[in-house]
Short mmCIF file of C-alpha atoms and ligand atoms in Angstrom, two decimals:
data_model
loop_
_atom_site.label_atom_id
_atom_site.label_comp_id
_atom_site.label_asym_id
_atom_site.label_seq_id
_atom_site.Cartn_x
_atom_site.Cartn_y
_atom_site.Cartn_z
CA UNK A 29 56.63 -14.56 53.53
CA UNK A 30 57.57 -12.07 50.59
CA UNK A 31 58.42 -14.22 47.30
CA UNK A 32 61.66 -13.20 45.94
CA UNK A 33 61.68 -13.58 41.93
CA UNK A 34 64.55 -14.44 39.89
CA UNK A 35 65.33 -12.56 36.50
CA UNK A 36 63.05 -15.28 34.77
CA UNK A 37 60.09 -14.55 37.20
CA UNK A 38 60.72 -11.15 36.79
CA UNK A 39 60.77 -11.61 32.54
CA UNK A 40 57.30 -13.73 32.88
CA UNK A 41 55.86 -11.03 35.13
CA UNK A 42 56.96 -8.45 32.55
CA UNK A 43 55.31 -9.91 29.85
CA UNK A 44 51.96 -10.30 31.55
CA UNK A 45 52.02 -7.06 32.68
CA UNK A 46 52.84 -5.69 29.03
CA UNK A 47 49.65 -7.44 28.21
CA UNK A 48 47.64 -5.60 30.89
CA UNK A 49 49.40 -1.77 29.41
CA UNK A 50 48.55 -2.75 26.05
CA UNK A 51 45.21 -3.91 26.65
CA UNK A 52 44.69 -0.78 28.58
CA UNK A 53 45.89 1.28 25.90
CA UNK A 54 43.40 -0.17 23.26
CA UNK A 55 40.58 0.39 26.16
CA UNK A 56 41.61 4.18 26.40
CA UNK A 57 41.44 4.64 22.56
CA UNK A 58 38.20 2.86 22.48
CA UNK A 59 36.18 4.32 24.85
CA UNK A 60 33.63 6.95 24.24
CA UNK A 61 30.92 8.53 25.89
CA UNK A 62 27.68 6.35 25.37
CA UNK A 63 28.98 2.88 25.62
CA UNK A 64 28.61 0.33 28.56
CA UNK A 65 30.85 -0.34 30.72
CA UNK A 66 30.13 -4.43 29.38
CA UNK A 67 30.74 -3.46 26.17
CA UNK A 68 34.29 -1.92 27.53
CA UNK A 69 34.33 -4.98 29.44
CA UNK A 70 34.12 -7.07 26.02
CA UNK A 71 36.44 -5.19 23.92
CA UNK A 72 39.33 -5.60 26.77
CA UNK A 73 38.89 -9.44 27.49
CA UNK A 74 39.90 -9.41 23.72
CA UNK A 75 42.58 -7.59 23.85
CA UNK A 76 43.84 -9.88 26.43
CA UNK A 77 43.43 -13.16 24.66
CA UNK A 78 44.59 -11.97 21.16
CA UNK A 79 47.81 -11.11 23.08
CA UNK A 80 48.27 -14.91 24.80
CA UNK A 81 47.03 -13.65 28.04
CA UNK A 82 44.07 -14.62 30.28
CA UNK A 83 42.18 -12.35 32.56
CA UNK A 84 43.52 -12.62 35.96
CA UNK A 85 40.39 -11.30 37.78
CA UNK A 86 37.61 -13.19 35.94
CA UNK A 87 36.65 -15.99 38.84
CA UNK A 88 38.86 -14.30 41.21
CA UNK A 89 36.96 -14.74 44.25
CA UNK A 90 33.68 -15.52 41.74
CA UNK A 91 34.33 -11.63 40.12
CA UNK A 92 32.89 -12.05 37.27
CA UNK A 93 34.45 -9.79 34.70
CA UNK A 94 37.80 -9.15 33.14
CA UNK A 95 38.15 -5.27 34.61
CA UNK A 96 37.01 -3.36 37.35
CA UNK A 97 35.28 0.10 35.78
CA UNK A 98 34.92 2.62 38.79
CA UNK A 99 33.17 5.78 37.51
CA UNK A 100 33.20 9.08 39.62
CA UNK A 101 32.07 8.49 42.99
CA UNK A 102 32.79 4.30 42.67
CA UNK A 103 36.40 3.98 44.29
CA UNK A 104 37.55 0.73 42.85
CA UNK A 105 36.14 -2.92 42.37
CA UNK A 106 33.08 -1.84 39.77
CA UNK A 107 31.42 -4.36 37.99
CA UNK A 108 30.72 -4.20 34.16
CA UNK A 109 27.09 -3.44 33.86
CA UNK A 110 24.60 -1.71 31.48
CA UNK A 111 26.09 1.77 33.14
CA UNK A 112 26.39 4.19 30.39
CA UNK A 113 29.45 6.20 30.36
CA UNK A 114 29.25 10.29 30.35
CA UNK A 115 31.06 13.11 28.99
CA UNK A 116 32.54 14.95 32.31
CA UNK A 117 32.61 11.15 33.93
CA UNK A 118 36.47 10.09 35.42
CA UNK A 119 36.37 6.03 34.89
CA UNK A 120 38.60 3.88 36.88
CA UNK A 121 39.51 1.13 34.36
CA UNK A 122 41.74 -1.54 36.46
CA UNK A 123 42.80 -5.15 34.60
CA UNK A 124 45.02 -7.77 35.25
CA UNK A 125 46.24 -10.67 33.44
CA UNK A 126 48.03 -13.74 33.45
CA UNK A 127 50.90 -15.01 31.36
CA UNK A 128 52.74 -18.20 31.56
CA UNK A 129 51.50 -18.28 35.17
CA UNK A 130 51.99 -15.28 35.97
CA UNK A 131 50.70 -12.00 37.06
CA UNK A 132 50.44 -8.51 35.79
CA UNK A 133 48.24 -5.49 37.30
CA UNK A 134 47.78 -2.06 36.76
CA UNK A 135 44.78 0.56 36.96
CA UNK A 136 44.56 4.27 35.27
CA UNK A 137 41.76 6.93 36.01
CA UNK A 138 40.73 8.63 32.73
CA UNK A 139 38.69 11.78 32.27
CA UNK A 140 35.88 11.40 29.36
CA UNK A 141 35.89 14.59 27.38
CA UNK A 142 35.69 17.89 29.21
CA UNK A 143 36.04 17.33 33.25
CA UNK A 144 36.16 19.88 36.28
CA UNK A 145 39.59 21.25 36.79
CA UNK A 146 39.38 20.12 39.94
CA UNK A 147 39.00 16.17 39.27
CA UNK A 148 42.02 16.98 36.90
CA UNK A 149 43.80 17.45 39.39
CA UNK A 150 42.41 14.71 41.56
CA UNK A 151 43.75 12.19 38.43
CA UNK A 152 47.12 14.17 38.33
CA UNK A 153 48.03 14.04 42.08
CA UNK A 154 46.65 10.46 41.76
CA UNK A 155 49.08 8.84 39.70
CA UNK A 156 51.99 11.41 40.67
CA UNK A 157 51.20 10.04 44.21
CA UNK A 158 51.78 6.51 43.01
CA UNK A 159 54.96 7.80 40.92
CA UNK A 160 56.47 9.20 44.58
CA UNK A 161 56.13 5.50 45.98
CA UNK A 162 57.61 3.50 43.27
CA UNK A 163 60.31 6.40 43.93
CA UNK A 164 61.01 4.57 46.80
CA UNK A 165 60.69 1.19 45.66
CA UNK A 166 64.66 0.57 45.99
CA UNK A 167 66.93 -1.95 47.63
CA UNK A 168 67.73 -0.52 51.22
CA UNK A 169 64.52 1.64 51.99
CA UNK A 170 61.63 0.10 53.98
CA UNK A 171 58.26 -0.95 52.65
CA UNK A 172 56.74 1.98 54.66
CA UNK A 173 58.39 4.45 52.75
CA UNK A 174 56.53 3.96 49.86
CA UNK A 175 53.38 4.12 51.78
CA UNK A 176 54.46 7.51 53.54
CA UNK A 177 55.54 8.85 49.99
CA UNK A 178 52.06 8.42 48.41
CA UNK A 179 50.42 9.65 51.83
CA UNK A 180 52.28 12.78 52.01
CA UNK A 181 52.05 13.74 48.10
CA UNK A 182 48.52 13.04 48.32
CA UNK A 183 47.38 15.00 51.92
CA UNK A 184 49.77 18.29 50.58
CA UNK A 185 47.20 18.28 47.29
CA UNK A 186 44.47 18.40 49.71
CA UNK A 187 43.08 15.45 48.76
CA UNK A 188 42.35 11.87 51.24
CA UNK A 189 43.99 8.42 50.56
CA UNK A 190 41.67 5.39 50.92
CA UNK A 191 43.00 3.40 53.77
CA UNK A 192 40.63 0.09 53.19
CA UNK A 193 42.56 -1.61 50.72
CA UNK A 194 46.14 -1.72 49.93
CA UNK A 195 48.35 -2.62 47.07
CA UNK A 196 50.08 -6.26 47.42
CA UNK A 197 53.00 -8.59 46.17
CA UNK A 198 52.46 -9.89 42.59
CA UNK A 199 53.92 -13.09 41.23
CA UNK A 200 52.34 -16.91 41.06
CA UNK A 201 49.26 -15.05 42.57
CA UNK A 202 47.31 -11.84 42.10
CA UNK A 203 48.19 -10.67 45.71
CA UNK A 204 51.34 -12.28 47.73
CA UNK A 205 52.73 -10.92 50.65
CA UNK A 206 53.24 -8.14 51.48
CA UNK A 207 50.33 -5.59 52.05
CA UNK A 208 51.62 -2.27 50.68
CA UNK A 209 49.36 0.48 52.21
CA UNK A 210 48.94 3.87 50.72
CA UNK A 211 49.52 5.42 54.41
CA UNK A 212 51.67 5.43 57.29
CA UNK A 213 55.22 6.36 58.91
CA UNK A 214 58.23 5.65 56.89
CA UNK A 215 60.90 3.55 58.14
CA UNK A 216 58.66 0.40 59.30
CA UNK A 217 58.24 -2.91 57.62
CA UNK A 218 60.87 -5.15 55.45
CA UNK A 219 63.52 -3.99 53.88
CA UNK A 220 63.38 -3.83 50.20
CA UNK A 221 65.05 -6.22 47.95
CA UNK A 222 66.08 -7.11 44.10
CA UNK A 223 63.81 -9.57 43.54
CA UNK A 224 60.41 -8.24 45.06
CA UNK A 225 57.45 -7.34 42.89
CA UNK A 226 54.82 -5.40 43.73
CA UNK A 227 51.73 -3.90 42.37
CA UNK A 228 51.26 -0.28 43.87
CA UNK A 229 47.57 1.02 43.63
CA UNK A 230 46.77 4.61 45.57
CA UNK A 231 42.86 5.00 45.89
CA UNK A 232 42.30 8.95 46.75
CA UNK A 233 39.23 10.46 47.13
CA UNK A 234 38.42 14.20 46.55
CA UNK A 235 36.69 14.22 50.17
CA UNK A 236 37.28 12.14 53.26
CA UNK A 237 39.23 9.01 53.20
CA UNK A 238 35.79 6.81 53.82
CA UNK A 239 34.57 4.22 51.28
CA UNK A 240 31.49 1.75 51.46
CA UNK A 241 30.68 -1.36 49.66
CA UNK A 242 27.70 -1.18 47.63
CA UNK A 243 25.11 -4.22 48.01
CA UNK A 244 26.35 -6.09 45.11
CA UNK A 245 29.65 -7.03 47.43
CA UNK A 246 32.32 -5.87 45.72
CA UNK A 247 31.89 -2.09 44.51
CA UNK A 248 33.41 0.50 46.35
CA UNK A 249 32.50 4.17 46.57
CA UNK A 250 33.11 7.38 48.58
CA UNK A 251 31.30 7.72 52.01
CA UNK A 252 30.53 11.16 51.20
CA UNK A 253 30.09 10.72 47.66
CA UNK A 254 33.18 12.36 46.66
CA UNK A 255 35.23 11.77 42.88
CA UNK A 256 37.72 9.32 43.32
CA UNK A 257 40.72 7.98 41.31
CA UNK A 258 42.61 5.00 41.32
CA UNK A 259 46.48 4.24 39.49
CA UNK A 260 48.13 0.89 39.80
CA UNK A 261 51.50 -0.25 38.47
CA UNK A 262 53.46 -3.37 38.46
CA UNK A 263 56.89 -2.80 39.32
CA UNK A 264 60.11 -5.13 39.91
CA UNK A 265 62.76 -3.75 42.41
CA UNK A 266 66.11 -4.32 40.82
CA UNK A 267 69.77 -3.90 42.11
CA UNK A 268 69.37 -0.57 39.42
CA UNK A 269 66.28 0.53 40.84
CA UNK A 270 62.41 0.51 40.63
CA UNK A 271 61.34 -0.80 37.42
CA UNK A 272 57.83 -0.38 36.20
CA UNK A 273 56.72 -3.51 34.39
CA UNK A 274 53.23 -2.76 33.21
CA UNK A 275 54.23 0.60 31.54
CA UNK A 276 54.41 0.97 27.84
N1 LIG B 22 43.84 -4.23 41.18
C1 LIG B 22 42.87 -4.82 42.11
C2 LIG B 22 43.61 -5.61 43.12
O1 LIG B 22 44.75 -5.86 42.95
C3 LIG B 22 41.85 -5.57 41.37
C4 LIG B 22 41.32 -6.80 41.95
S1 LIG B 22 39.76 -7.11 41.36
C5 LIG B 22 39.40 -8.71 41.69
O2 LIG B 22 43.14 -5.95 44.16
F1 LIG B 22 38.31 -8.98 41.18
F2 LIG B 22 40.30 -9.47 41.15
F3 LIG B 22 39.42 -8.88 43.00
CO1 LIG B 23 46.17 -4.69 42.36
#
């Protein structure tokens, strides 16, 4: 069953998600070739908390850190560590938080210093790709029609999306109902409504659409050990159209 939200929902998911774009912001500024991703990991729980917010993935399923860091090859779903950040590295940085109960989410793929022009444009198409689906995101069109919109932007670049995990409903809960896949024909699935949140997250790899999960259970990288980036927003479908809520 797919949660509608009223206006108040909607306000409470807002606000969490401002959290998250803030938070994300300060990360971006921070960051610098050299550190850890813990110490990243640190500096962001931080900026949660000073802001009223708590981290939404910490004890999720026993994760146990505030942000996912995905560097390069790693897809999504990297764990803080002593990993030492590079110039020429692309880092996945993807945080959540909650607010009053509720749930905000978003991810961004940024290059450190000097990168190939060719994983710029993997980050580019990336988050245009998830631009093209929240496109769609309107009252009338069919959940698959986001999916097909990220798909297609992302196969014309050349580049693979990750079909092994999906973006998801938002509310009460991290993920709610329903599944929203980065892939597949339009036209299928509910019809989209005022009221429904979701958090939209295209994974696309550089090579083949494969991923693996490393031995510590919840890192992800490319089969083929291809660069990969990752772009998640929060938005609110409203009677004026998509909405993004964890946008600046
Ligand atoms: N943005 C990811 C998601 O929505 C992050 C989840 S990490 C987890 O699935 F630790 F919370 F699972
Ligand atoms: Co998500």
């Amino acid at each position: 069953m797919i949660i509608l939200k009223s206006k108040e929902e909607v306000a409470k998911i807002a606000k969490a998600s401002r959290i998250v774009a803030e938070s994300l912001e300060a990360l971006r500024a921070y960051l610098k070739p050299g550190m850890t991703t813990k110490e990243l990991d640190q500096f962001v729980e931080k900026q949660i908390r000073e802001r009223g917010g708590i981290p939404a993935f910490k004890g999720y399923r026993d994760y146990p850190a505030t942000i996912c860091i995905s560097v390069n090859e790693e897809v999504v779903h990297g764990i803080p560590s002593d990993k030492v950040i590079k110039e020429g590295d692309i880092v996945g940085l993807d945080l959540g938080a909650i607010y009053d109960g509720f749930y905000g989410d978003s991810a961004v793929t940024v290059a450190v210093g000097e990168i190939q022009p060719e994983a710029k444009r993997l980050i580019q198409v990336t988050e245009a790709s998830l631009y093209a689906g929240i496109e769609q995101a309107r009252e009338g069109s069919r959940l698959s029609d986001i999916s097909h919109a990220v798909q297609s932007h992302v196969e014309q670049a050349g580049f693979s999306v990750v079909t092994d995990f999906v973006g998801h409903g938002i509310g009460r809960s991290l993920h709610e109902e329903p599944q929203v896949p980065n892939f597949g024909p339009p036209g299928r699935g509910p019809r989209l409504r005022e009221g429904m949140v979701l958090a939209i997250e295209p994974m696309v790899n550089m090579g083949k659409p494969a991923v693996r999960v490393l031995d510590d259970h919840w890192t992800a990288v490319t089969a083929d050990g291809s660069l990969s980036a990752h772009f998640e927003h929060t938005i609110a479908i409203t009677k004026e159209g998509p909405v993004i809520l964890s946008k600046l």
